[in-house]
Coordinates of C-alpha atoms in Angstrom, one line a residue:
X1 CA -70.0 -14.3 6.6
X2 CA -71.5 -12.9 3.4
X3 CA -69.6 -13.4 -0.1
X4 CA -69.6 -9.9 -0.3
X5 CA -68.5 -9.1 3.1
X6 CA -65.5 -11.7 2.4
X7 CA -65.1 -10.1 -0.9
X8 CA -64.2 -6.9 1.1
X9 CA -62.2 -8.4 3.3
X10 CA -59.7 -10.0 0.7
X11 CA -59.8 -6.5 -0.9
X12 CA -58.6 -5.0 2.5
X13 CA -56.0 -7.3 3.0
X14 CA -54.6 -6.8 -0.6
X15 CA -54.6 -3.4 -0.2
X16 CA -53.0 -3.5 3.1
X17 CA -50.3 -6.3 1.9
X18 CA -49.5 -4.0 -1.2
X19 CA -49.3 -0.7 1.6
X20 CA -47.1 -3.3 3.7
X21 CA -44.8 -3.8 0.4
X22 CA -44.5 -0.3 -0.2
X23 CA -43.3 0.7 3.2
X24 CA -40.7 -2.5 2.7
X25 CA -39.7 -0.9 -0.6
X26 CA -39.2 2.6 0.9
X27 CA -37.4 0.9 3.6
X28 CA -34.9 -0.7 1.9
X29 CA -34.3 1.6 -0.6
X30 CA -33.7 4.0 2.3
X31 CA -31.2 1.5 4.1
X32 CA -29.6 0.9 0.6
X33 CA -28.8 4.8 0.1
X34 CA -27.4 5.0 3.6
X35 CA -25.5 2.4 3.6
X36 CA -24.2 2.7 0.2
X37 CA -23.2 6.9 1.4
X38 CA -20.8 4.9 4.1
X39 CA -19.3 2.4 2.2
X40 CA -21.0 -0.3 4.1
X41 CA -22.7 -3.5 2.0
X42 CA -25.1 -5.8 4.1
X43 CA -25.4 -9.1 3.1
X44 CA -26.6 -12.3 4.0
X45 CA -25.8 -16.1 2.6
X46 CA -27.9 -18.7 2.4
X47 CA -25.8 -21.2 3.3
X48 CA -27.8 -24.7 1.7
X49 CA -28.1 -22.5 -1.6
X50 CA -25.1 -20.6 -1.3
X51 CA -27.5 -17.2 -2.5
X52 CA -26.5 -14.4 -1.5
X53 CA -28.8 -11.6 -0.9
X54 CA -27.2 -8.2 -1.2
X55 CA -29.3 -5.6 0.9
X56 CA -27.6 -2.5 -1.1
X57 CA -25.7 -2.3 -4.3
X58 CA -22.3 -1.0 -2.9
X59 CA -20.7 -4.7 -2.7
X60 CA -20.8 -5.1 -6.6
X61 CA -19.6 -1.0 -7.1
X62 CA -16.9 -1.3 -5.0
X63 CA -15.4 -4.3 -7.3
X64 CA -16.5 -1.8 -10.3
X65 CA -19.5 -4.0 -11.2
X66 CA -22.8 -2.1 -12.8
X67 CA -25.9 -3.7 -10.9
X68 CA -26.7 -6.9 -11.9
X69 CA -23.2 -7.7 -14.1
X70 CA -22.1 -9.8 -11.3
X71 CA -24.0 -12.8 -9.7
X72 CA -25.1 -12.9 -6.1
X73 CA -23.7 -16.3 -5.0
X74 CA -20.8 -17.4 -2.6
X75 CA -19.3 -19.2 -5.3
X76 CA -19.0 -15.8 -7.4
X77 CA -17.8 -14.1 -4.0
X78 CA -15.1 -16.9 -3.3
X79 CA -14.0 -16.4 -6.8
X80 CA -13.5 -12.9 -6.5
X81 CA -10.9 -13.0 -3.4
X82 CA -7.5 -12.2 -3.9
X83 CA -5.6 -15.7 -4.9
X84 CA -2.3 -14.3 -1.8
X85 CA -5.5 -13.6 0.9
X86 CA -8.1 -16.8 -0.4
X87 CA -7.4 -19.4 1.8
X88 CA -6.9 -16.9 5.3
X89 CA -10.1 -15.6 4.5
X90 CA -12.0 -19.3 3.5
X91 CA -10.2 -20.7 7.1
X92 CA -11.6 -17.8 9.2
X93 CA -15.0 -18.5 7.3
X94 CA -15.0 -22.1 8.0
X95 CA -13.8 -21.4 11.5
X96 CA -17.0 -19.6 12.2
X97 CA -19.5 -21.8 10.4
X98 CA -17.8 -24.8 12.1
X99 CA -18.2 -23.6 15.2
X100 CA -14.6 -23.4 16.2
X101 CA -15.0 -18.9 16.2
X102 CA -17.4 -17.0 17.9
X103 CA -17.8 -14.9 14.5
X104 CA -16.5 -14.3 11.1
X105 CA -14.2 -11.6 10.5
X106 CA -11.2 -10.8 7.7
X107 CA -9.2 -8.1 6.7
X108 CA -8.5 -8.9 3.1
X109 CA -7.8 -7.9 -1.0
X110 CA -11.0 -8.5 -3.8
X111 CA -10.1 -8.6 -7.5
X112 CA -12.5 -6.2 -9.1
X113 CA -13.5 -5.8 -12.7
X114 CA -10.3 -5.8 -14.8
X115 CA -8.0 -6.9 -11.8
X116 CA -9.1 -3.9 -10.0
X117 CA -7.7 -4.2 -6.2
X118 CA -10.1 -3.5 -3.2
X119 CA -9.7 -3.7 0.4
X120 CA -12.7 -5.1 2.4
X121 CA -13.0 -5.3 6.4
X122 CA -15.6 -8.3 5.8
X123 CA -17.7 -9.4 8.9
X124 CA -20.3 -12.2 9.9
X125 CA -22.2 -13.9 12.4
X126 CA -24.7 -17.1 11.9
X127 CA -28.1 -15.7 12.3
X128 CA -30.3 -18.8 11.2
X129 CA -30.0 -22.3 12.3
X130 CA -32.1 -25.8 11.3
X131 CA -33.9 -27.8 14.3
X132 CA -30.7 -30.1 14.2
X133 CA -28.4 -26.9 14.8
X134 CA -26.9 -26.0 11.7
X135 CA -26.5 -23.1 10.6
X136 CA -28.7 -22.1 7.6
X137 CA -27.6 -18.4 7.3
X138 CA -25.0 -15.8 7.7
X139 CA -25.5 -12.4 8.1
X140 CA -22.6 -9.7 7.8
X141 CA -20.7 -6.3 5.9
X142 CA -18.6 -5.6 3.6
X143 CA -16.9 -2.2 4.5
X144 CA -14.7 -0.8 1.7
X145 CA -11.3 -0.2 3.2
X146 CA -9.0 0.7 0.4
X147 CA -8.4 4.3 0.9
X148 CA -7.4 3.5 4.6
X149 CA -5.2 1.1 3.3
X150 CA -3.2 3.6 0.9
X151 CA -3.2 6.2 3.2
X152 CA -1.8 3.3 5.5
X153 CA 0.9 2.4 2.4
X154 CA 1.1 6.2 2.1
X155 CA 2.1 6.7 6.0
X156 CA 4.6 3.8 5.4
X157 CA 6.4 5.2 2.3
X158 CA 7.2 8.5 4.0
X159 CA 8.2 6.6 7.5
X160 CA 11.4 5.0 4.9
X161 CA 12.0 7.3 1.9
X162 CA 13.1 11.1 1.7
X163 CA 9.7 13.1 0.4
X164 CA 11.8 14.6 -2.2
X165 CA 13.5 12.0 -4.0
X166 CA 11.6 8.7 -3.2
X167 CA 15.1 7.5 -2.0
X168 CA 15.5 5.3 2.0
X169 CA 16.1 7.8 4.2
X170 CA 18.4 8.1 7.5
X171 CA 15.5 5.7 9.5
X172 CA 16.0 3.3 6.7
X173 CA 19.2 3.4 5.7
X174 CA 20.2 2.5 9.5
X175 CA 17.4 -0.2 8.9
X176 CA 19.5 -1.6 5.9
X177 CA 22.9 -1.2 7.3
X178 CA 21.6 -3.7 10.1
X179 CA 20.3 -6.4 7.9
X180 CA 23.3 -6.0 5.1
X181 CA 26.1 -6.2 7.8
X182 CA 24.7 -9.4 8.8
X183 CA 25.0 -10.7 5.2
X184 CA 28.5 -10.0 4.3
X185 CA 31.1 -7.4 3.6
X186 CA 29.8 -3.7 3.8
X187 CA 31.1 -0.4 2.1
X188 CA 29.5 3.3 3.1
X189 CA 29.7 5.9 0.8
X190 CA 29.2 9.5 1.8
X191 CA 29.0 11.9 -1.2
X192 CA 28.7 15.8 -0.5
X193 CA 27.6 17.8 -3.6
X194 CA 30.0 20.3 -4.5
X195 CA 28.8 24.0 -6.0
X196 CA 24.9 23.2 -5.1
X197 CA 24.8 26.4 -3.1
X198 CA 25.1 28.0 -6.6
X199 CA 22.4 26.3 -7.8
X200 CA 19.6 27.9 -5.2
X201 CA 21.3 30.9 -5.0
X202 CA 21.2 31.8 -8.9
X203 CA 18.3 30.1 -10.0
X204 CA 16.2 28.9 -6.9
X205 CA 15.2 26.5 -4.6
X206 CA 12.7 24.7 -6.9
X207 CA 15.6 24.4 -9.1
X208 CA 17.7 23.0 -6.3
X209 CA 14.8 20.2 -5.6
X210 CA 14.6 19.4 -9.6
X211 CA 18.9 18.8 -9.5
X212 CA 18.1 16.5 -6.7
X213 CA 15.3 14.4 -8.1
X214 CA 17.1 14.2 -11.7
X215 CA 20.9 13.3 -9.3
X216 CA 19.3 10.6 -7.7
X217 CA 17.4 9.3 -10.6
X218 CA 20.5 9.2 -12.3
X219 CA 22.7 7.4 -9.0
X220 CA 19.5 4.8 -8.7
X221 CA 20.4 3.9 -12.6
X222 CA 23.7 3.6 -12.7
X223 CA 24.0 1.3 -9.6
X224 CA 23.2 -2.3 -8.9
X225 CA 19.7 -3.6 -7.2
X226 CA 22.1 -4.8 -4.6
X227 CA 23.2 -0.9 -3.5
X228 CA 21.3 1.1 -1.5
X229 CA 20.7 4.6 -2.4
X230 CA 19.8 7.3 0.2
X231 CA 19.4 11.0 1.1
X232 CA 20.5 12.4 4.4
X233 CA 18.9 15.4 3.8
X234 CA 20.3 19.0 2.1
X235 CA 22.7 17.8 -0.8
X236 CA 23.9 14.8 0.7
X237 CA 23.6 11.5 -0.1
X238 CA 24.7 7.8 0.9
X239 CA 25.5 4.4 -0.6
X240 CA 25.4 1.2 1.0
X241 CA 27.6 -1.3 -1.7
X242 CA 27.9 -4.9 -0.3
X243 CA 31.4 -5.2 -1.1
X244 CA 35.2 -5.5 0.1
X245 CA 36.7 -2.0 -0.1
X246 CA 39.0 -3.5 -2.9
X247 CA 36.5 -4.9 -5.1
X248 CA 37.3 -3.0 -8.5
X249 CA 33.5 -2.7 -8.5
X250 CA 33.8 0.2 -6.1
X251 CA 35.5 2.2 -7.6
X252 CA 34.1 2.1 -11.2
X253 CA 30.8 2.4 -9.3
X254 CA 32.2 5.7 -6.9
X255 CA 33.2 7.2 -10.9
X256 CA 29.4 6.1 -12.3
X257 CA 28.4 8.1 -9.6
X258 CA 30.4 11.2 -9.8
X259 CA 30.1 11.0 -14.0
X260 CA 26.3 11.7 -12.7
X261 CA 26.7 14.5 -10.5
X262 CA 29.2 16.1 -13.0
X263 CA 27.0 16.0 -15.9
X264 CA 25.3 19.2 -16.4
X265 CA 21.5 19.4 -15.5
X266 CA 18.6 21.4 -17.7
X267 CA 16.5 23.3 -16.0
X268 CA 13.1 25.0 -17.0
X269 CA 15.1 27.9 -16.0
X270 CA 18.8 27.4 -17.4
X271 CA 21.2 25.0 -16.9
X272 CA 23.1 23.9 -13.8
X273 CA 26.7 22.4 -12.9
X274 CA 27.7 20.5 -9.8
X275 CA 30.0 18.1 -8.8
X276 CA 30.4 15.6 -6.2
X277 CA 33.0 14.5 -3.4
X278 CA 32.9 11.1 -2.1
X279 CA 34.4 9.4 1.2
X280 CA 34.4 5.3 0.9
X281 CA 34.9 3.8 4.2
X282 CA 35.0 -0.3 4.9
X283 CA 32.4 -1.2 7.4
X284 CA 33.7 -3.3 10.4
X285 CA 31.8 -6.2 11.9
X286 CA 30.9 -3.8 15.3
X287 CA 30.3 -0.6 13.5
X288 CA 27.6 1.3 14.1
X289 CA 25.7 3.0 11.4
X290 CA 27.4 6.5 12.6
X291 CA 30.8 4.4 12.8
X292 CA 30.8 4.2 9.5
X293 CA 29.3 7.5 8.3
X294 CA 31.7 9.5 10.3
X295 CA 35.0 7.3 8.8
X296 CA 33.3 8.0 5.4
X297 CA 32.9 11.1 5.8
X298 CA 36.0 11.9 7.0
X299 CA 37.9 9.7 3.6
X300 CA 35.3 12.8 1.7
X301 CA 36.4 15.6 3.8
X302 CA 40.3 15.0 2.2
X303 CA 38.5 15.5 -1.2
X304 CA 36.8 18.8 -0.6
X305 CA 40.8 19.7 1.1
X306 CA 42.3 18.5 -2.1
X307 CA 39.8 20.6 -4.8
X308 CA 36.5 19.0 -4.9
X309 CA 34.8 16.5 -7.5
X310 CA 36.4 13.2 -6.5
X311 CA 36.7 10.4 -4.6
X312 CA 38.4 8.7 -2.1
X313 CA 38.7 4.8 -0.4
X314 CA 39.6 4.6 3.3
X315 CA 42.0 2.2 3.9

């Protein structure tokens, strides 16, 4: 072969190794912007090395990184896992690279850029291993899984608390009634607002709602951790106070709580007065959740008999 037909081929390979780059490039810029429109990050470690290549840029932007502010290394990744999730995720790691799991896969929290909180679904298989059968390299995704997970937290919240007032409602009430019984001495409280039919018919509904939210702000402060507040729905409302029925407690607690109720509320749209009348009933040892509402409710009954805006202990 001549020089100059050598010459020319060199020149055709260069140009068709720098037309072979350029489809590369287009191709995994392509991959990068679909991947990164799904909220999926490809990656790969290098297992001797510990380098990790990162095939789009969505793994350091979903931690709140700008490219290139965070290193690509599994150290830098280990360091990044959420200290209550590290060592699940590290053992199902392990368990994969050691051979003891068919693959790699975690569920887990990543500490972003200041303390910033993201879910990951993180997944991985050994694609690479030496002549003596180790493995040499890991190939997996990152999926970004945080909104699922406070929709999830979301779903959860409204499955225990009232969507009005943020307080436990009937579902968990019943679920605290269970677990405080158990523990020790039990008091229900029943409280029936008195004159809230006023209030929606004079100023409105929204106004009703805003009395509610500001009542049970104001029962949640003047009680103890240890009571559970709830709403049944409408204008009533129910304590759980792990106490005897005789503990003074009670009833300076039952007055804190009708002090509340009876302390005027302002409105965008005026001003409004209620009251409150409360049944305390002892919980027995086989009581039932209704058991006890229906004895409470029947000590608050003899309050709305007597003339409202009181309260009254079931012997």
């Amino acid at each position: 072969m001549s020089e100059e037909a050598l010459r020319q081929q060199i020149q055709n390979l260069k140009k068709h190794n720098a037309r072979l780059k350029r489809i590369a490039y287009d191709a995994r810029n392509k991959l990068s912007a679909a991947l990164d429109g799904t909220g999926l990050c490809l990656w790969q470690l290098d297992i001797p090395s510990g380098k990790l290549v990162i095939f789009n840029r969505r793994w350091g932007a979903m931690l709140g990184f700008q490219p290139n502010e965070s290193e690509a290394r599994f150290e830098e990744w280990r360091a990044h896992l959420h200290p209550e999730d590290a060592d699940d995720v590290l053992r199902a790691f392990y368990d994969h690279i050691e051979g003891r799991a068919p693959y790699y896969e975690a569920l887990h929290r990543m500490l972003g850029k200041n303390g910033r909180i993201t879910w990951v679904l993180d997944r991985g298989r050994v694609t690479e291993w030496d002549a003596q059968g180790n493995p040499l390299k890991v190939t997996g995704t990152h999926i970004d899984m945080t909104k699922e997970k406070n929709y999830e937290a979301q779903l959860a919240m409204l499955a225990l608390h009232d969507p009005l007032t943020g307080l436990a409602n009937r579902h968990a009430l019943q679920s605290h009634f269970s677990q405080l019984l158990a523990q020790g001495p039990l008091c229900m409280a029943f409280i029936d607002l008195d004159n809230f039919k006023h209030v929606n018919d004079t100023l409105g509904h929204r106004s009703g709602d805003e009395v509610l939210i500001q009542l049970s702000q104001r029962i949640t402060e003047v009680v103890p951790a240890s009571v559970v507040v709830g709403r049944l729905g409408g204008d009533e409302f129910v304590l759980l106070l792990p106490f005897l029925i005789d503990y003074p407690k009670v009833r300076i607690l039952a007055q804190a709580v009708l002090d509340a109720a009876l302390t005027p509320f302002n409105l965008d749209n005026g001003h409004a007065q209620i009251g409150a009348s409360i049944g305390i009933a002892p919980v027995q040892p086989r009581d039932s959740f209704n058991d006890a509402l229906k004895r409470a409710d029947e000590a608050m009954y003899q309050i709305k008999k007597n003339g409202k805006q009181g309260f009254r202990l079931a012997g």
